[in-house]
mmCIF file of C-alpha atoms and ligand atoms in Angstrom:
data_model
loop_
_atom_site.group_PDB
_atom_site.id
_atom_site.type_symbol
_atom_site.label_atom_id
_atom_site.label_comp_id
_atom_site.label_asym_id
_atom_site.label_seq_id
_atom_site.Cartn_x
_atom_site.Cartn_y
_atom_site.Cartn_z
ATOM 1 C CA MET A 1 34.295 17.305 5.192
ATOM 2 C CA THR A 2 32.778 20.749 4.776
ATOM 3 C CA GLN A 3 30.057 22.077 7.074
ATOM 4 C CA GLN A 4 27.622 21.865 4.161
ATOM 5 C CA TYR A 5 28.032 18.056 3.960
ATOM 6 C CA LEU A 6 27.882 17.606 7.718
ATOM 7 C CA GLU A 7 24.476 19.301 7.954
ATOM 8 C CA LYS A 8 22.911 16.888 5.469
ATOM 9 C CA GLU A 9 24.097 13.678 7.131
ATOM 10 C CA GLU A 10 21.937 11.813 9.636
ATOM 11 C CA PRO A 11 24.309 10.588 12.358
ATOM 12 C CA ALA A 12 24.460 6.772 12.195
ATOM 13 C CA GLU A 13 23.822 6.328 15.915
ATOM 14 C CA GLU A 14 20.513 8.211 15.635
ATOM 15 C CA ALA A 15 19.126 6.393 12.575
ATOM 16 C CA SER A 16 17.028 3.307 13.356
ATOM 17 C CA LEU A 17 15.459 1.088 10.707
ATOM 18 C CA ILE A 18 11.989 1.889 11.974
ATOM 19 C CA ASP A 19 12.649 5.642 11.670
ATOM 20 C CA GLN A 20 13.197 5.111 7.956
ATOM 21 C CA ILE A 21 9.531 4.168 7.452
ATOM 22 C CA GLY A 22 7.698 6.987 5.641
ATOM 23 C CA LYS A 23 9.391 10.118 4.262
ATOM 24 C CA THR A 24 9.109 8.628 0.774
ATOM 25 C CA PRO A 25 9.840 10.687 -2.362
ATOM 26 C CA LEU A 26 7.183 12.447 -4.439
ATOM 27 C CA LEU A 27 8.167 12.612 -8.131
ATOM 28 C CA ARG A 28 6.667 14.295 -11.161
ATOM 29 C CA LEU A 29 5.810 11.744 -13.861
ATOM 30 C CA ASP A 30 6.851 13.590 -16.978
ATOM 31 C CA ARG A 31 6.959 10.934 -19.650
ATOM 32 C CA ILE A 32 3.775 8.968 -19.102
ATOM 33 C CA ALA A 33 1.562 12.017 -18.355
ATOM 34 C CA PRO A 34 0.438 14.890 -20.608
ATOM 35 C CA LYS A 35 2.673 17.939 -20.181
ATOM 36 C CA ASN A 36 0.041 20.510 -19.146
ATOM 37 C CA VAL A 37 -1.036 18.930 -15.836
ATOM 38 C CA GLY A 38 1.311 17.946 -13.019
ATOM 39 C CA LEU A 39 1.025 14.258 -12.183
ATOM 40 C CA TYR A 40 3.012 13.407 -9.051
ATOM 41 C CA ALA A 41 3.735 9.912 -7.747
ATOM 42 C CA LYS A 42 4.277 9.099 -4.076
ATOM 43 C CA LEU A 43 6.855 6.315 -4.170
ATOM 44 C CA GLU A 44 5.803 4.090 -1.286
ATOM 45 C CA LEU A 45 8.028 1.376 -2.730
ATOM 46 C CA CYS A 46 10.912 3.334 -1.140
ATOM 47 C CA ASN A 47 9.910 2.204 2.361
ATOM 48 C CA PRO A 48 12.393 -0.240 3.998
ATOM 49 C CA GLY A 49 10.020 -3.176 3.423
ATOM 50 C CA GLY A 50 9.247 -2.064 -0.135
ATOM 51 C CA SER A 51 5.648 -0.963 0.407
ATOM 52 C CA VAL A 52 3.183 1.513 1.876
ATOM 53 C CA LYS A 53 2.168 -1.134 4.417
ATOM 54 C CA ASP A 54 5.305 -0.569 6.506
ATOM 55 C CA ARG A 55 3.450 2.496 7.802
ATOM 56 C CA CYS A 56 0.388 0.470 8.793
ATOM 57 C CA ALA A 57 2.532 -2.269 10.368
ATOM 58 C CA LEU A 58 4.511 0.189 12.495
ATOM 59 C CA SER A 59 1.417 2.084 13.583
ATOM 60 C CA MET A 60 -0.407 -1.105 14.658
ATOM 61 C CA VAL A 61 2.647 -2.402 16.564
ATOM 62 C CA LEU A 62 3.250 0.897 18.388
ATOM 63 C CA ASP A 63 -0.443 1.179 19.231
ATOM 64 C CA ALA A 64 -0.535 -2.377 20.628
ATOM 65 C CA GLU A 65 2.668 -1.750 22.619
ATOM 66 C CA ASN A 66 1.268 1.489 24.019
ATOM 67 C CA ASN A 67 -1.959 -0.138 25.164
ATOM 68 C CA GLY A 68 -0.053 -3.090 26.655
ATOM 69 C CA ARG A 69 -1.319 -5.837 24.320
ATOM 70 C CA LEU A 70 2.138 -6.453 22.799
ATOM 71 C CA LYS A 71 5.273 -7.081 24.839
ATOM 72 C CA PRO A 72 8.619 -7.158 22.982
ATOM 73 C CA GLY A 73 10.460 -10.428 23.518
ATOM 74 C CA ILE A 74 7.296 -12.177 24.799
ATOM 75 C CA SER A 75 4.414 -11.737 22.365
ATOM 76 C CA THR A 76 3.751 -13.451 19.062
ATOM 77 C CA ILE A 77 2.206 -11.272 16.364
ATOM 78 C CA VAL A 78 -0.348 -12.954 14.098
ATOM 79 C CA GLU A 79 -1.697 -11.231 10.988
ATOM 80 C CA ALA A 80 -3.618 -12.037 7.823
ATOM 81 C CA SER A 81 -1.978 -10.259 4.893
ATOM 82 C CA SER A 82 -1.813 -10.209 1.108
ATOM 83 C CA GLY A 83 1.924 -9.970 1.826
ATOM 84 C CA ASN A 84 2.951 -6.359 2.240
ATOM 85 C CA THR A 85 1.625 -5.777 5.767
ATOM 86 C CA GLY A 86 3.264 -9.089 6.622
ATOM 87 C CA ILE A 87 6.616 -7.939 5.225
ATOM 88 C CA GLY A 88 6.370 -4.648 7.162
ATOM 89 C CA LEU A 89 5.539 -6.577 10.335
ATOM 90 C CA ALA A 90 8.381 -8.999 9.609
ATOM 91 C CA LEU A 91 11.066 -6.346 9.592
ATOM 92 C CA ILE A 92 9.603 -4.615 12.649
ATOM 93 C CA SER A 93 9.276 -7.961 14.475
ATOM 94 C CA ALA A 94 12.899 -8.796 13.706
ATOM 95 C CA ALA A 95 14.028 -5.395 14.966
ATOM 96 C CA ARG A 96 11.859 -5.457 18.123
ATOM 97 C CA GLY A 97 11.981 -9.103 19.150
ATOM 98 C CA TYR A 98 8.585 -10.566 18.240
ATOM 99 C CA LYS A 99 7.760 -13.949 16.806
ATOM 100 C CA LEU A 100 5.561 -13.500 13.721
ATOM 101 C CA ILE A 101 3.005 -15.751 12.036
ATOM 102 C CA ILE A 102 1.517 -14.566 8.720
ATOM 103 C CA THR A 103 -1.399 -16.184 6.911
ATOM 104 C CA ILE A 104 -1.468 -15.341 3.209
ATOM 105 C CA PRO A 105 -3.800 -16.457 0.406
ATOM 106 C CA GLU A 106 -2.233 -18.966 -1.969
ATOM 107 C CA LYS A 107 -2.761 -16.627 -4.979
ATOM 108 C CA MET A 108 -0.185 -14.084 -3.752
ATOM 109 C CA SER A 109 3.236 -14.088 -5.429
ATOM 110 C CA ILE A 110 5.946 -16.578 -4.462
ATOM 111 C CA GLU A 111 8.324 -13.635 -3.962
ATOM 112 C CA LYS A 112 6.169 -12.271 -1.117
ATOM 113 C CA LYS A 113 6.053 -15.642 0.657
ATOM 114 C CA ASN A 114 9.827 -16.043 0.254
ATOM 115 C CA LEU A 115 10.489 -12.508 1.537
ATOM 116 C CA LEU A 116 8.421 -13.222 4.656
ATOM 117 C CA LYS A 117 10.425 -16.375 5.300
ATOM 118 C CA ALA A 118 13.702 -14.517 4.684
ATOM 119 C CA TYR A 119 12.833 -12.154 7.565
ATOM 120 C CA GLY A 120 12.152 -15.142 9.806
ATOM 121 C CA ALA A 121 8.349 -15.101 9.769
ATOM 122 C CA GLU A 122 6.295 -18.294 9.840
ATOM 123 C CA VAL A 123 4.187 -18.331 6.670
ATOM 124 C CA ILE A 124 0.891 -20.189 6.358
ATOM 125 C CA ALA A 125 -0.568 -20.172 2.845
ATOM 126 C CA THR A 126 -4.343 -20.583 2.808
ATOM 127 C CA PRO A 127 -6.726 -21.482 -0.046
ATOM 128 C CA ASN A 128 -8.251 -18.663 -2.159
ATOM 129 C CA VAL A 129 -11.707 -18.826 -0.540
ATOM 130 C CA PRO A 130 -14.191 -16.109 0.574
ATOM 131 C CA HIS A 131 -13.190 -14.179 3.719
ATOM 132 C CA SER A 132 -15.924 -15.815 5.820
ATOM 133 C CA ASP A 133 -14.808 -19.379 4.974
ATOM 134 C CA PRO A 134 -13.190 -21.083 8.028
ATOM 135 C CA GLU A 135 -10.117 -21.798 5.840
ATOM 136 C CA SER A 136 -9.683 -18.152 4.667
ATOM 137 C CA TYR A 137 -6.500 -16.322 5.635
ATOM 138 C CA ILE A 138 -8.443 -14.078 8.037
ATOM 139 C CA GLU A 139 -10.282 -16.928 9.810
ATOM 140 C CA VAL A 140 -7.117 -19.047 10.029
ATOM 141 C CA ALA A 141 -5.194 -16.101 11.543
ATOM 142 C CA LYS A 142 -7.939 -15.608 14.170
ATOM 143 C CA ARG A 143 -7.830 -19.291 15.039
ATOM 144 C CA ILE A 144 -4.020 -19.384 15.309
ATOM 145 C CA ALA A 145 -4.031 -16.301 17.541
ATOM 146 C CA LYS A 146 -6.543 -17.995 19.882
ATOM 147 C CA GLU A 147 -4.543 -21.210 20.043
ATOM 148 C CA THR A 148 -1.048 -19.668 20.467
ATOM 149 C CA PRO A 149 0.101 -18.488 23.915
ATOM 150 C CA ASN A 150 0.825 -14.718 24.155
ATOM 151 C CA ALA A 151 -0.402 -14.157 20.599
ATOM 152 C CA VAL A 152 -2.006 -10.957 19.338
ATOM 153 C CA PHE A 153 -4.029 -10.751 16.104
ATOM 154 C CA LEU A 154 -3.444 -7.223 14.762
ATOM 155 C CA ASP A 155 -6.478 -7.372 12.455
ATOM 156 C CA GLN A 156 -5.620 -4.647 9.922
ATOM 157 C CA CYS A 157 -9.139 -4.602 8.422
ATOM 158 C CA ASN A 158 -10.630 -3.519 11.765
ATOM 159 C CA ASN A 159 -7.636 -1.853 13.444
ATOM 160 C CA GLN A 160 -7.979 1.930 13.136
ATOM 161 C CA ALA A 161 -4.251 2.393 13.863
ATOM 162 C CA ASN A 162 -3.840 1.196 10.253
ATOM 163 C CA ALA A 163 -5.762 4.133 8.733
ATOM 164 C CA ARG A 164 -4.472 6.633 11.321
ATOM 165 C CA ALA A 165 -0.897 5.895 10.150
ATOM 166 C CA HIS A 166 -1.749 7.685 6.929
ATOM 167 C CA TYR A 167 -2.579 11.094 8.375
ATOM 168 C CA GLU A 168 1.193 11.451 8.142
ATOM 169 C CA THR A 169 1.215 10.216 4.517
ATOM 170 C CA GLY A 170 -1.224 13.048 3.751
ATOM 171 C CA ARG A 171 0.898 15.627 5.580
ATOM 172 C CA GLU A 172 4.038 14.463 3.737
ATOM 173 C CA ILE A 173 2.309 14.875 0.370
ATOM 174 C CA TYR A 174 1.059 18.332 1.377
ATOM 175 C CA ARG A 175 4.556 19.440 2.443
ATOM 176 C CA GLN A 176 6.233 17.938 -0.630
ATOM 177 C CA MET A 177 3.797 19.700 -2.984
ATOM 178 C CA ASN A 178 5.129 22.904 -1.471
ATOM 179 C CA ARG A 179 1.944 24.989 -1.651
ATOM 180 C CA LYS A 180 1.041 23.831 -5.178
ATOM 181 C CA LYS A 181 -2.675 23.144 -5.607
ATOM 182 C CA ILE A 182 -3.626 19.456 -5.284
ATOM 183 C CA SER A 183 -6.812 18.891 -7.278
ATOM 184 C CA ALA A 184 -7.102 15.125 -6.831
ATOM 185 C CA LEU A 185 -5.573 12.190 -4.962
ATOM 186 C CA ILE A 186 -5.707 8.756 -6.559
ATOM 187 C CA ALA A 187 -5.083 5.652 -4.453
ATOM 188 C CA GLY A 188 -6.047 2.005 -4.484
ATOM 189 C CA ALA A 189 -7.844 0.445 -1.547
ATOM 190 C CA GLY A 190 -7.412 -2.934 0.081
ATOM 191 C CA THR A 191 -8.146 -2.417 3.761
ATOM 192 C CA GLY A 192 -8.764 1.219 2.761
ATOM 193 C CA GLY A 193 -6.288 2.429 5.383
ATOM 194 C CA THR A 194 -4.127 4.346 2.907
ATOM 195 C CA ILE A 195 -6.934 6.201 1.149
ATOM 196 C CA SER A 196 -8.924 6.859 4.351
ATOM 197 C CA GLY A 197 -6.065 8.360 6.382
ATOM 198 C CA THR A 198 -4.301 10.154 3.523
ATOM 199 C CA GLY A 199 -7.559 11.271 1.932
ATOM 200 C CA SER A 200 -9.122 12.661 5.092
ATOM 201 C CA GLU A 201 -5.967 14.573 6.037
ATOM 202 C CA LEU A 202 -5.654 16.040 2.530
ATOM 203 C CA LYS A 203 -9.345 17.002 2.577
ATOM 204 C CA ARG A 204 -8.600 18.981 5.741
ATOM 205 C CA LEU A 205 -5.476 20.620 4.273
ATOM 206 C CA CYS A 206 -6.675 21.163 0.664
ATOM 207 C CA PRO A 207 -10.388 22.025 0.632
ATOM 208 C CA GLY A 208 -12.002 21.024 -2.682
ATOM 209 C CA ILE A 209 -9.614 18.130 -3.378
ATOM 210 C CA LYS A 210 -11.218 15.047 -4.972
ATOM 211 C CA ILE A 211 -10.317 11.676 -3.453
ATOM 212 C CA ILE A 212 -10.501 8.942 -6.064
ATOM 213 C CA GLY A 213 -10.347 5.268 -5.144
ATOM 214 C CA VAL A 214 -9.043 2.550 -7.449
ATOM 215 C CA ASP A 215 -10.710 -0.854 -7.288
ATOM 216 C CA PRO A 216 -10.062 -3.994 -9.325
ATOM 217 C CA GLU A 217 -12.887 -5.445 -11.401
ATOM 218 C CA GLY A 218 -14.097 -8.310 -9.184
ATOM 219 C CA SER A 219 -13.937 -6.420 -5.854
ATOM 220 C CA VAL A 220 -16.989 -5.193 -3.945
ATOM 221 C CA LEU A 221 -15.400 -2.008 -2.485
ATOM 222 C CA SER A 222 -16.721 0.145 -5.333
ATOM 223 C CA GLY A 223 -20.038 -1.706 -5.428
ATOM 224 C CA GLY A 224 -19.010 -4.271 -8.047
ATOM 225 C CA GLU A 225 -19.731 -7.986 -8.171
ATOM 226 C CA ASP A 226 -17.450 -10.374 -6.291
ATOM 227 C CA ARG A 227 -15.379 -12.566 -8.615
ATOM 228 C CA PRO A 228 -11.734 -13.715 -8.820
ATOM 229 C CA TYR A 229 -9.058 -11.301 -10.062
ATOM 230 C CA LYS A 230 -5.266 -11.378 -10.151
ATOM 231 C CA VAL A 231 -3.974 -7.965 -9.100
ATOM 232 C CA GLU A 232 -2.615 -8.175 -5.542
ATOM 233 C CA GLY A 233 -3.239 -5.926 -2.553
ATOM 234 C CA ILE A 234 -6.340 -4.043 -3.690
ATOM 235 C CA GLY A 235 -10.027 -4.940 -3.552
ATOM 236 C CA TYR A 236 -11.931 -7.201 -1.164
ATOM 237 C CA ASP A 237 -15.028 -9.373 -0.993
ATOM 238 C CA PHE A 238 -16.319 -7.349 2.003
ATOM 239 C CA ILE A 239 -16.058 -3.731 3.201
ATOM 240 C CA PRO A 240 -13.334 -3.411 5.878
ATOM 241 C CA LYS A 241 -13.915 -1.083 8.854
ATOM 242 C CA THR A 242 -10.711 0.757 7.891
ATOM 243 C CA LEU A 243 -12.336 2.055 4.699
ATOM 244 C CA TRP A 244 -13.864 5.169 6.207
ATOM 245 C CA PRO A 245 -17.238 6.245 4.819
ATOM 246 C CA GLY A 246 -17.341 9.687 3.216
ATOM 247 C CA VAL A 247 -13.662 9.970 2.229
ATOM 248 C CA VAL A 248 -13.720 8.476 -1.284
ATOM 249 C CA ASP A 249 -15.580 10.788 -3.684
ATOM 250 C CA GLU A 250 -15.441 8.486 -6.686
ATOM 251 C CA TRP A 251 -14.182 5.043 -7.705
ATOM 252 C CA ILE A 252 -12.432 3.991 -10.893
ATOM 253 C CA ARG A 253 -12.510 0.265 -11.706
ATOM 254 C CA VAL A 254 -9.552 -1.324 -13.441
ATOM 255 C CA SER A 255 -9.141 -4.742 -15.074
ATOM 256 C CA ASP A 256 -6.144 -6.997 -14.376
ATOM 257 C CA LYS A 257 -4.960 -6.584 -17.940
ATOM 258 C CA THR A 258 -4.946 -2.777 -17.725
ATOM 259 C CA ALA A 259 -3.329 -2.769 -14.267
ATOM 260 C CA PHE A 260 -0.461 -4.960 -15.479
ATOM 261 C CA GLU A 261 -0.067 -3.087 -18.769
ATOM 262 C CA PHE A 262 0.322 0.238 -16.928
ATOM 263 C CA ALA A 263 2.726 -1.217 -14.346
ATOM 264 C CA ARG A 264 4.919 -2.352 -17.227
ATOM 265 C CA ARG A 265 4.651 1.048 -18.930
ATOM 266 C CA LEU A 266 5.689 2.735 -15.674
ATOM 267 C CA ALA A 267 8.847 0.605 -15.624
ATOM 268 C CA ARG A 268 9.704 1.184 -19.275
ATOM 269 C CA GLU A 269 8.673 4.825 -19.624
ATOM 270 C CA GLU A 270 9.475 6.263 -16.194
ATOM 271 C CA GLY A 271 12.013 3.778 -14.820
ATOM 272 C CA ILE A 272 9.800 3.025 -11.806
ATOM 273 C CA LEU A 273 9.419 -0.719 -11.153
ATOM 274 C CA ALA A 274 6.173 -1.023 -9.184
ATOM 275 C CA GLY A 275 3.445 -3.606 -8.556
ATOM 276 C CA GLY A 276 0.139 -4.213 -10.317
ATOM 277 C CA SER A 277 -1.816 -2.002 -7.908
ATOM 278 C CA SER A 278 0.481 0.884 -8.884
ATOM 279 C CA GLY A 279 -0.279 0.158 -12.526
ATOM 280 C CA ALA A 280 -4.008 0.318 -11.770
ATOM 281 C CA ALA A 281 -3.541 3.605 -9.890
ATOM 282 C CA VAL A 282 -1.496 5.162 -12.702
ATOM 283 C CA TYR A 283 -4.107 4.140 -15.276
ATOM 284 C CA ALA A 284 -6.812 5.791 -13.113
ATOM 285 C CA ALA A 285 -4.634 8.892 -12.598
ATOM 286 C CA LEU A 286 -4.188 9.262 -16.362
ATOM 287 C CA GLN A 287 -7.989 9.207 -16.733
ATOM 288 C CA VAL A 288 -8.312 11.888 -14.059
ATOM 289 C CA VAL A 289 -5.644 14.266 -15.428
ATOM 290 C CA GLN A 290 -7.603 14.479 -18.679
ATOM 291 C CA ARG A 291 -10.336 16.342 -16.780
ATOM 292 C CA TYR A 292 -8.041 19.276 -16.055
ATOM 293 C CA THR A 293 -6.832 21.904 -18.477
ATOM 294 C CA SER A 294 -5.196 24.453 -16.184
ATOM 295 C CA GLU A 295 -1.490 24.308 -15.394
ATOM 296 C CA LYS A 296 -2.470 25.099 -11.792
ATOM 297 C CA ASP A 297 -4.091 21.689 -11.377
ATOM 298 C CA ASN A 298 -1.970 18.888 -9.966
ATOM 299 C CA VAL A 299 -2.853 15.278 -9.340
ATOM 300 C CA VAL A 300 -1.125 12.971 -6.854
ATOM 301 C CA VAL A 301 -1.112 9.184 -7.209
ATOM 302 C CA ILE A 302 0.132 6.723 -4.583
ATOM 303 C CA LEU A 303 2.336 3.862 -5.847
ATOM 304 C CA PRO A 304 2.036 1.242 -3.077
ATOM 305 C CA ASP A 305 4.798 -1.302 -3.705
ATOM 306 C CA THR A 306 7.856 -2.423 -5.629
ATOM 307 C CA GLY A 307 7.612 -4.552 -8.753
ATOM 308 C CA GLU A 308 10.462 -6.794 -7.630
ATOM 309 C CA ARG A 309 7.940 -8.941 -5.775
ATOM 310 C CA TYR A 310 6.058 -9.599 -9.048
ATOM 311 C CA LEU A 311 8.882 -10.702 -11.333
ATOM 312 C CA SER A 312 7.188 -14.113 -11.529
ATOM 313 C CA THR A 313 3.785 -12.612 -12.411
ATOM 314 C CA VAL A 314 3.245 -9.031 -13.696
ATOM 315 C CA TYR A 315 6.710 -8.969 -15.321
ATOM 316 C CA ASN A 316 6.644 -12.533 -16.616
ATOM 317 C CA ASP A 317 5.284 -12.925 -20.156
ATOM 318 C CA GLU A 318 4.581 -16.655 -19.751
ATOM 319 C CA TRP A 319 2.557 -16.073 -16.581
ATOM 320 C CA LEU A 320 0.581 -13.297 -18.263
ATOM 321 C CA ALA A 321 -0.026 -15.432 -21.344
ATOM 322 C CA SER A 322 -1.127 -18.446 -19.309
ATOM 323 C CA ASN A 323 -3.655 -16.220 -17.539
ATOM 324 C CA GLY A 324 -4.878 -14.668 -20.799
ATOM 325 C CA LEU A 325 -3.511 -11.258 -19.806
ATOM 326 C CA LEU A 326 -0.787 -10.550 -22.347
HETATM 327 N N1 PMP B 1 -1.397 -2.062 -3.081
HETATM 328 C C1 PMP B 1 -0.743 -3.110 -2.550
HETATM 329 C C2 PMP B 1 0.268 -3.837 -3.390
HETATM 330 C C3 PMP B 1 -1.020 -3.528 -1.236
HETATM 331 O O1 PMP B 1 -0.368 -4.581 -0.719
HETATM 332 C C4 PMP B 1 -2.002 -2.846 -0.492
HETATM 333 C C5 PMP B 1 -2.339 -3.337 0.895
HETATM 334 N N2 PMP B 1 -3.216 -4.449 0.902
HETATM 335 C C6 PMP B 1 -2.680 -1.771 -1.091
HETATM 336 C C7 PMP B 1 -2.329 -1.400 -2.382
HETATM 337 C C8 PMP B 1 -3.815 -1.048 -0.423
HETATM 338 O O2 PMP B 1 -3.511 -0.505 0.810
HETATM 339 P P1 PMP B 1 -4.602 -0.358 1.955
HETATM 340 O O3 PMP B 1 -4.711 -1.690 2.631
HETATM 341 O O4 PMP B 1 -4.037 0.691 2.845
HETATM 342 O O5 PMP B 1 -5.888 0.035 1.344
#
């Protein structure tokens, strides 16, 4: 092998699974976006667990290990998740020797529940009820953590290690843009960790940048009315403590139908198979790029997860039709 090849290789003995979290690609979307403005997508689906939430999971585990709450080989991790944080925790738990119990609302895709089980997590599906209901996934997780010996509830909606994980997401985007101007960042919010950490770091690095949140119709994060919706991973019926005040400059609300339509377009026009929240974010990003006319303006959109976990929903015509979304 030539020296040139040797320098690019990461020696196998130094590469751990957990080290592969983050460092995701940033790609220019050339086909779906107008030519004059740069629209760049941060492909969080390239994380080992297939989503942006690997970063949050790792950060919360390391934080709890550092402050002595979690002990590898002894503790049980308990978390309430729409699936992706659970999957991130599942691969980290397998690698570090934790037992894992995930509560997940019934409405989340069957693929996510099966993935969790495949990694060895215990999965408890809970009814789709408001967060304050004693049977909600959050309340059930709290109860299980109290009743289980050596259990720790990581509590991603209140745990600031979640949002802090994304200072690095912001720095990665800044480095990958290689001194090009970033005029706006578009990201969905569930716990708000991604947009709060990434957005606040980019505000520090790129003064004048606009941080634009994406919220499903039916979520209260952007001030809307609480009602059921289908897109997974974004929106809430309360404001989590990990959605930092003052970071989001503006919200764009997206319907289920639009979110799913744009996820499918992303697959067919760009070859990127992503989830419904990515579709919502791309739709919002395409609204935002229309505001710019200069070639110097660039917009970055975060694509949170892979579409493979929605083959039974977003990418299934019968499911869409039966929900009136085709
Ligand atoms: N999209 C998907 C598919 C998700 O699972 C999540 C996490 N709930 C998000 C977006 C939003 O991420 P955050 O919790 O950091 O706001």
